[in-house]
Coordinates of C-alpha atoms in Angstrom, one line a residue:
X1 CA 3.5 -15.1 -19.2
X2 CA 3.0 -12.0 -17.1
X3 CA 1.6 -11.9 -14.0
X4 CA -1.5 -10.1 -14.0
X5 CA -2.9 -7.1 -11.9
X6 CA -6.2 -7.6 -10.0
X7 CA -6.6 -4.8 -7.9
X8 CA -9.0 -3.6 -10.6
X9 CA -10.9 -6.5 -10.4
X10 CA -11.2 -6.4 -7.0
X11 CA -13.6 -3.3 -7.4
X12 CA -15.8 -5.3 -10.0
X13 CA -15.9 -8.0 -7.4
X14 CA -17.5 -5.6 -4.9
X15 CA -20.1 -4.3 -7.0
X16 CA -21.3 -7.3 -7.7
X17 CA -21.4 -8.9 -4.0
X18 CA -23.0 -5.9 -2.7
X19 CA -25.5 -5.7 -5.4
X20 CA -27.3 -8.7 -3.7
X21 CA -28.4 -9.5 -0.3
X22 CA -25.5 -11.9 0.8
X23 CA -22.1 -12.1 -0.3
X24 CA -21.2 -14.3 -2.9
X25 CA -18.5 -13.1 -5.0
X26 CA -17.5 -14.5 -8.3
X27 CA -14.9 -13.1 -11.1
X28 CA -16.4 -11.4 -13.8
X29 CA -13.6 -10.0 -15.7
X30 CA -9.9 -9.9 -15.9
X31 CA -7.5 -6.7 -17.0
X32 CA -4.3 -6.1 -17.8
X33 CA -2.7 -3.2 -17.0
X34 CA 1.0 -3.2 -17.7
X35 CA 2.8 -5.9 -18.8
X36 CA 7.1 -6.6 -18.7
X37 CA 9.0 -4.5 -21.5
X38 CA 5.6 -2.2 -22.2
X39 CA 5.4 1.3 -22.5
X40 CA 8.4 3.1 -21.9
X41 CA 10.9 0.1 -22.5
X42 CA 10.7 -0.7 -19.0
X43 CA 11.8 -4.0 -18.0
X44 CA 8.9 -4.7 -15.0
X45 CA 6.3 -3.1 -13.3
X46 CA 5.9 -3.7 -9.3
X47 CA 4.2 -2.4 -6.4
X48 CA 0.6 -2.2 -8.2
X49 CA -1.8 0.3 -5.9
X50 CA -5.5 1.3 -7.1
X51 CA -7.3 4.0 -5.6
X52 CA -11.2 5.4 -6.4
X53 CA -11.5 9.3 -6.7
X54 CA -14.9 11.3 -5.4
X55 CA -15.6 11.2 -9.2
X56 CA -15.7 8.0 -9.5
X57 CA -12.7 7.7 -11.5
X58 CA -10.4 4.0 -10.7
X59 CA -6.5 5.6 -10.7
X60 CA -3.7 2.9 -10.8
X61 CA -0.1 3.7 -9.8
X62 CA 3.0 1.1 -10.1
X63 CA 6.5 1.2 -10.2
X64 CA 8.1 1.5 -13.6
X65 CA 11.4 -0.3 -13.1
X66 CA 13.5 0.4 -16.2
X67 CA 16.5 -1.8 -16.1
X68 CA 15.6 -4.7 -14.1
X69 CA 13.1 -6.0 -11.1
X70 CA 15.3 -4.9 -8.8
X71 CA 13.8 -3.0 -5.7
X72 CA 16.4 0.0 -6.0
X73 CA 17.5 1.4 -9.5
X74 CA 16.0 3.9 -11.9
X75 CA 12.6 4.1 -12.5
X76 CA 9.2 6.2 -13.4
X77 CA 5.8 5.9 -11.3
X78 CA 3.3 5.0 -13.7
X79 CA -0.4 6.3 -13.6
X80 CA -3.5 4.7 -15.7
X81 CA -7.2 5.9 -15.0
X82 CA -10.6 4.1 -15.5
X83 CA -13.6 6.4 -15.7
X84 CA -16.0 3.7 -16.4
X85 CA -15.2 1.0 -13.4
X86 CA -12.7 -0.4 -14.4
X87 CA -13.8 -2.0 -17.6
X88 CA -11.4 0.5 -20.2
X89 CA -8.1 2.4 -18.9
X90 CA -6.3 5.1 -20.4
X91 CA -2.7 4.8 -21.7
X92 CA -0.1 4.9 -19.0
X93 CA 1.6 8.3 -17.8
X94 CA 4.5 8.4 -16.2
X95 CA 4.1 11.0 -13.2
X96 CA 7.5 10.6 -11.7
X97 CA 10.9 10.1 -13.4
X98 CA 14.4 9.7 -11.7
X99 CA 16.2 9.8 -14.8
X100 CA 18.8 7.0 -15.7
X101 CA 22.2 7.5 -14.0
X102 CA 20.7 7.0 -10.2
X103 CA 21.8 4.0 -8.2
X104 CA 18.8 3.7 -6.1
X105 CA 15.9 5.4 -7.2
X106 CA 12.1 6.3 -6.4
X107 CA 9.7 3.8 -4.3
X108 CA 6.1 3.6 -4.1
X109 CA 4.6 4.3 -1.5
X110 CA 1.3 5.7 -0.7
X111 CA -1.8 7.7 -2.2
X112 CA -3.9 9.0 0.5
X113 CA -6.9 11.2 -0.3
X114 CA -7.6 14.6 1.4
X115 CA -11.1 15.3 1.2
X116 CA -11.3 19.1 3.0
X117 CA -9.2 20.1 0.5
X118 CA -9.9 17.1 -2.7
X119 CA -6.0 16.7 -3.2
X120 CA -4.1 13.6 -3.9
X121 CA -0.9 12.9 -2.0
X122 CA 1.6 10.3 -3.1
X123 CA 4.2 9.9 -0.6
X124 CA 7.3 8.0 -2.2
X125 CA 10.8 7.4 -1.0
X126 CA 14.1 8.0 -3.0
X127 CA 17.7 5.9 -2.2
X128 CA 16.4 4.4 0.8
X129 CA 18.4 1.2 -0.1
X130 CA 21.7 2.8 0.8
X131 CA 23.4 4.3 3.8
X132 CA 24.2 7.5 2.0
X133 CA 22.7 10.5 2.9
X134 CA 22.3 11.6 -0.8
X135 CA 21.8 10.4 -4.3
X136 CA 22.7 11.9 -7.4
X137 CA 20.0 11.7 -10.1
X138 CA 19.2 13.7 -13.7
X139 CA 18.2 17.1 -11.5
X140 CA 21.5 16.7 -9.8
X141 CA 22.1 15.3 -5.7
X142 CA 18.8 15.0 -3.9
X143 CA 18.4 13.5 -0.3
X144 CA 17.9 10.0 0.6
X145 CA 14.5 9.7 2.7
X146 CA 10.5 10.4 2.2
X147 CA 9.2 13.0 -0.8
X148 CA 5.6 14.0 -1.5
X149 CA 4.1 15.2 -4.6
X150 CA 0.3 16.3 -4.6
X151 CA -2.6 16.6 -7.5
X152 CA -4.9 19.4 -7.2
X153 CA -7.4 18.0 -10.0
X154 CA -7.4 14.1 -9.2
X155 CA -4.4 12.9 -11.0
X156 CA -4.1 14.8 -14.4
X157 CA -1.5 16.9 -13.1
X158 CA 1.2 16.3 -10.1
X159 CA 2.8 19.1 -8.4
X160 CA 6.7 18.5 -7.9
X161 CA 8.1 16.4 -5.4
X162 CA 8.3 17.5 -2.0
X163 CA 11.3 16.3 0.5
X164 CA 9.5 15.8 3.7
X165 CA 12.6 16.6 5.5
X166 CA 13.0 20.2 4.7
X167 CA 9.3 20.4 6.8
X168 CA 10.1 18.0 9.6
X169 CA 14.3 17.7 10.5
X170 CA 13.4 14.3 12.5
X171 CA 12.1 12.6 9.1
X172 CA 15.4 13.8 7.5
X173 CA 17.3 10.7 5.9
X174 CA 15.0 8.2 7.4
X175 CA 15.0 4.7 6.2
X176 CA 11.0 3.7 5.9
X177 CA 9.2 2.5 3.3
X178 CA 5.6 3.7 3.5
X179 CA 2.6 1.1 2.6
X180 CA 2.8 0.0 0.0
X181 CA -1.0 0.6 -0.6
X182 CA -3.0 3.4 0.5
X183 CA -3.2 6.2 3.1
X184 CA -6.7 7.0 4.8
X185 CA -8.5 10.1 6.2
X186 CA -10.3 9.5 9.9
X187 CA -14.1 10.1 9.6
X188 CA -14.2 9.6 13.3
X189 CA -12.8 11.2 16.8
X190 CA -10.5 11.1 18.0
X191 CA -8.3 12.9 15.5
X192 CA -11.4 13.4 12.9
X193 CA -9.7 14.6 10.0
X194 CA -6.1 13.1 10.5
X195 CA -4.5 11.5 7.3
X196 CA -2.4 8.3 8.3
X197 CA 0.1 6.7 6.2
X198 CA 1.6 3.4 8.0
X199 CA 5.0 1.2 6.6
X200 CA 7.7 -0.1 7.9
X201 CA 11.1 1.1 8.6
X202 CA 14.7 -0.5 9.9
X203 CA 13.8 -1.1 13.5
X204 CA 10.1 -1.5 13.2
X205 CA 6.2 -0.7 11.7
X206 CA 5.5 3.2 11.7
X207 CA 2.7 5.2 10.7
X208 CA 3.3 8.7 9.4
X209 CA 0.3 11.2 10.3
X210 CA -0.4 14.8 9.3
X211 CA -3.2 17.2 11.0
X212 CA -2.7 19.9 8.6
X213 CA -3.7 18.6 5.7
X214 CA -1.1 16.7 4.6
X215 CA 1.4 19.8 4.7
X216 CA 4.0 18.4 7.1
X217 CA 3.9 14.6 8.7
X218 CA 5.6 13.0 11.7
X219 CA 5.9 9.6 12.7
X220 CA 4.2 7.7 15.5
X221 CA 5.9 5.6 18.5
X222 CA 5.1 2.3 16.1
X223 CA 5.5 -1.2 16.9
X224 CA 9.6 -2.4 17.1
X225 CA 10.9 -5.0 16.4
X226 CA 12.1 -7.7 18.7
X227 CA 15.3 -8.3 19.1
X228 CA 16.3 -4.7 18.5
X229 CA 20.0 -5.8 18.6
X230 CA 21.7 -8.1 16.4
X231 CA 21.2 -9.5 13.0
X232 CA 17.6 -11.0 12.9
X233 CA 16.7 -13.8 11.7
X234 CA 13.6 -16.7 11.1
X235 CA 11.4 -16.3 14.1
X236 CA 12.2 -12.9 15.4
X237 CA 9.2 -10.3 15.4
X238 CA 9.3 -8.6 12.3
X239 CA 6.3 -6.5 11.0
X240 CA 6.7 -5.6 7.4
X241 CA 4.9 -4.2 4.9
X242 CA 1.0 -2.7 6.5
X243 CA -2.4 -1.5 5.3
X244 CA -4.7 0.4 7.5
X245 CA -8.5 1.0 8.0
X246 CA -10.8 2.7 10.3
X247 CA -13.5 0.6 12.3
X248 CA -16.8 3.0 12.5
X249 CA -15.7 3.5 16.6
X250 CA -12.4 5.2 15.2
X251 CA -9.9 2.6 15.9
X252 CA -7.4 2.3 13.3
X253 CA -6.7 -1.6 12.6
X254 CA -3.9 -2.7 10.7
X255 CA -2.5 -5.3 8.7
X256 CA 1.2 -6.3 8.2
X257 CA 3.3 -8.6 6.6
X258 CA 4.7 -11.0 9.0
X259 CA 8.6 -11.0 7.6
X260 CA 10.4 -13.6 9.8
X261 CA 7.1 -15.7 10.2
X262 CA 7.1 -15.3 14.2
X263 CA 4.6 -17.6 15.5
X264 CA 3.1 -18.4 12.3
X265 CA 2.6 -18.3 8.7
X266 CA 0.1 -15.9 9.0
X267 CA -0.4 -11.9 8.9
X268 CA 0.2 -9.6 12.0
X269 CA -3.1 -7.6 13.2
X270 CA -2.5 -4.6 15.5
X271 CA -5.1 -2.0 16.9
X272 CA -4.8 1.8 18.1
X273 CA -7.4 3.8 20.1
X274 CA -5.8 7.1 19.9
X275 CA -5.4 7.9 16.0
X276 CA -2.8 6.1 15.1
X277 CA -0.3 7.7 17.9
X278 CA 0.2 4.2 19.5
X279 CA -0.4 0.4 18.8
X280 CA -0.1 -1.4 22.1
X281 CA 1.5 -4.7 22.5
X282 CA -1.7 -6.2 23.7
X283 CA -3.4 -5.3 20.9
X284 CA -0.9 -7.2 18.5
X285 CA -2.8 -10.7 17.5
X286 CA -2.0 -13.2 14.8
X287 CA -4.8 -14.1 12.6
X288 CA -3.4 -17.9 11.9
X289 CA -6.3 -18.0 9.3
X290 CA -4.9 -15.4 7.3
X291 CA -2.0 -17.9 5.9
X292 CA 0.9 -15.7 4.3
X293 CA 3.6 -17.0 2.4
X294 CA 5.6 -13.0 3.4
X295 CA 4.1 -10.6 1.4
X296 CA 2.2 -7.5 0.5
X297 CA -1.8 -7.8 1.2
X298 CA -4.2 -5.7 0.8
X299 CA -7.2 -4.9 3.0
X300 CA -10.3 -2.8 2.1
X301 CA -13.3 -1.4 4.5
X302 CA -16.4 -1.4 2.8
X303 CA -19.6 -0.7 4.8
X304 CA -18.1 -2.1 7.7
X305 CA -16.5 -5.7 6.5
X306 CA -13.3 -5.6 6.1
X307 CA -11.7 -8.0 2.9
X308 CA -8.8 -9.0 2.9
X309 CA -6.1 -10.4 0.2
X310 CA -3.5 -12.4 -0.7
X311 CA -1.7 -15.2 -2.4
X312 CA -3.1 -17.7 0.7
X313 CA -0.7 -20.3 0.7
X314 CA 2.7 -20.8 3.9
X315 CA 5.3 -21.4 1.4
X316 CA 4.3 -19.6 -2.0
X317 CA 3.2 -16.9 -3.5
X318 CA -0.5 -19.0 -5.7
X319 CA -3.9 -19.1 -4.7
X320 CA -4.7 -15.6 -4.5
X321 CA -7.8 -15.3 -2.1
X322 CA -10.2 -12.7 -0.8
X323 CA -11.2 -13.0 3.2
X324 CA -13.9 -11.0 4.5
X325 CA -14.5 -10.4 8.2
X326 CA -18.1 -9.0 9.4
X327 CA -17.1 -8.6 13.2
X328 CA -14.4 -6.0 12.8
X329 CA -11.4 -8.0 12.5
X330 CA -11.9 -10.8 14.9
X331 CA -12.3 -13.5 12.6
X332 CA -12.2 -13.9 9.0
X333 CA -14.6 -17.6 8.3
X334 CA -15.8 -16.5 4.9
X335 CA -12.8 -16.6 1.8
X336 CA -13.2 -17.1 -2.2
X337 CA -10.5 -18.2 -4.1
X338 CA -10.1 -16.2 -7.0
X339 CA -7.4 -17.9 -9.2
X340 CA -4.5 -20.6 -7.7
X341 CA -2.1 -19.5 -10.2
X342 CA 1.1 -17.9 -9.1
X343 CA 0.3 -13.7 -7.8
X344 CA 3.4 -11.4 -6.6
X345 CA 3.4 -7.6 -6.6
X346 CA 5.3 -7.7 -10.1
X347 CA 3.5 -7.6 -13.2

């Protein structure tokens, strides 16, 4: 039986909770989206992200893997939209295509939303899984690293992709995997108008962040890894895959996968005061409530409470579970269990 996609009904959720004066949230309707060996003959889908447009429109992206689950090998990005909440989808487009002979192909990534301008940026990495600077692929030998491709008119048409590289020489080849999830723009100062993109790369968490518009990024100072020598192993400080928010005083908070459980089974929380440049050490915490059996969450500001999911269990990847926190991060009391079947980031 497939594993089914939620981030859609995560939206439905909201609507109902904040439709009434406290928060009680209940499921009131499954989808799904994609399903192994669907359209396109591809043999899995992974890496499900969901973003909402100004129009209202719900766009979902994943990673069409054609020949096997595997994280590197061939594959489309597949697109569906929702223009009524959720409730019917489009069929799937495939906005992205590496073609079939390439060893390591394209990643998800990130969609980050640039209002100045209403574009759509989907940052996306290509044969990051190997040491070689290059990868050959249907449109001939393309650098390994970070790529871009933009949407003018909210996802019905995608600009080709863009190798960050050839804008920035320090992001050339880099090994990083941005998100998986979503980018954000800063409402507030400092840096009003910044887009920030955060993931996680060999020797540690990064965010990538752009002041013009999301024409050329760099990457912030981050947060390492400890040891930064040597083969690492359970119990070293490993922060993996992140989401980030803004608080309404412009911090950015975020969230990260805790890969070689240091301290606990639970996710890493980090803030930064300056826009994403830094995230000091003392501002690295633990939230032991938010169990984590290693894997991708996702976290959502919505009218200042922040929610927070994931399959809430030390060991495996069941009992998928929304958190909520009304004090800005610091504690997360309230939780609903949604279903305690097995969840991954497959479908």
């Amino acid at each position: 039986m497939a594993d089914l996609f939620y981030f859609p009904l995560f939206i439905l959720i909201l609507t109902c909770i904040f439709s009434v004066s406290s928060l009680n949230p209940q499921v009131i309707k499954e989808k799904i989206l994609w399903e192994r060996n669907g359209p396109g003959e591809v043999t899995e889908f992974r890496i499900p992200l969901l973003i909402q447009v100004p129009t209202g429109d719900l766009l979902a992206f994943s990673e069409a893997r054609k020949y096997s689950g595997a994280d590197a090998g061939a594959k489309f990005i597949a697109m569906r939209r929702s223009r009524d909440g959720g409730d019917t989808w489009d069929p799937t487009a495939f906005i992205l295509n590496d073609y079939y002979s390439v060893p390591d192909g394209t990643n998800l990534g990130t969609v980050t939303i640039e209002h100045e301008t209403n574009k759509l940026i989907l940052i996306h990495t290509f044969c990051i899984h190997h040491s070689s600077p290059s990868c050959l692929n249907g449109t001939g030998e393309n650098p390994t690293g970070l790529y871009m491709v933009t949407s003018s008119d909210w996802g019905y048409s995608w600009s080709k992709s863009v190798y960050l590289g050839d804008r920035n020489p320090l992001l050339k080849g880099i090994q990083y995997n941005p998100g998986p999830g979503y980018g954000i723009q800063k409402k507030y100062e400092p840096n009003k108008g910044r887009l920030v993109s955060c993931g996680q790369g060999v020797t540690g968490l990064y965010c990538l962040v752009s002041d013009d518009k999301g024409l050329t990024w760099r990457m912030n100072s981050g947060i390492l890894n400890m040891p930064q020598t040597g083969v690492l192993k359970t119990g070293d400080f490993v922060p993996g895959e992140v989401q980030v928010v803004e608080l309404k005083n412009g911090t950015l908070l975020i969230n990260a996968r805790n890969q070689h459980t240091f301290h606990c089974s639970c996710r890493i929380q980090a803030l930064s005061f300056d826009g994403g440049e830094t995230f000091p050490l003392p501002q690295v915490t633990f939230k032991e409530e938010l169990i984590d059996p290693r894997v991708c969450g996702s976290l959502l500001n919505y009218n200042d409470t922040l929610f927070f999911s994931n399959p809430f269990n030390a060991k495996s990847r069941i009992n998928l579970t929304l958190h909520w926190s009304t004090d800005s991060g610091e504690t997360y009391p309230h939780y609903f269990t949604i279903h305690q079947r097995g969840v991954a980031i497959r479908v």
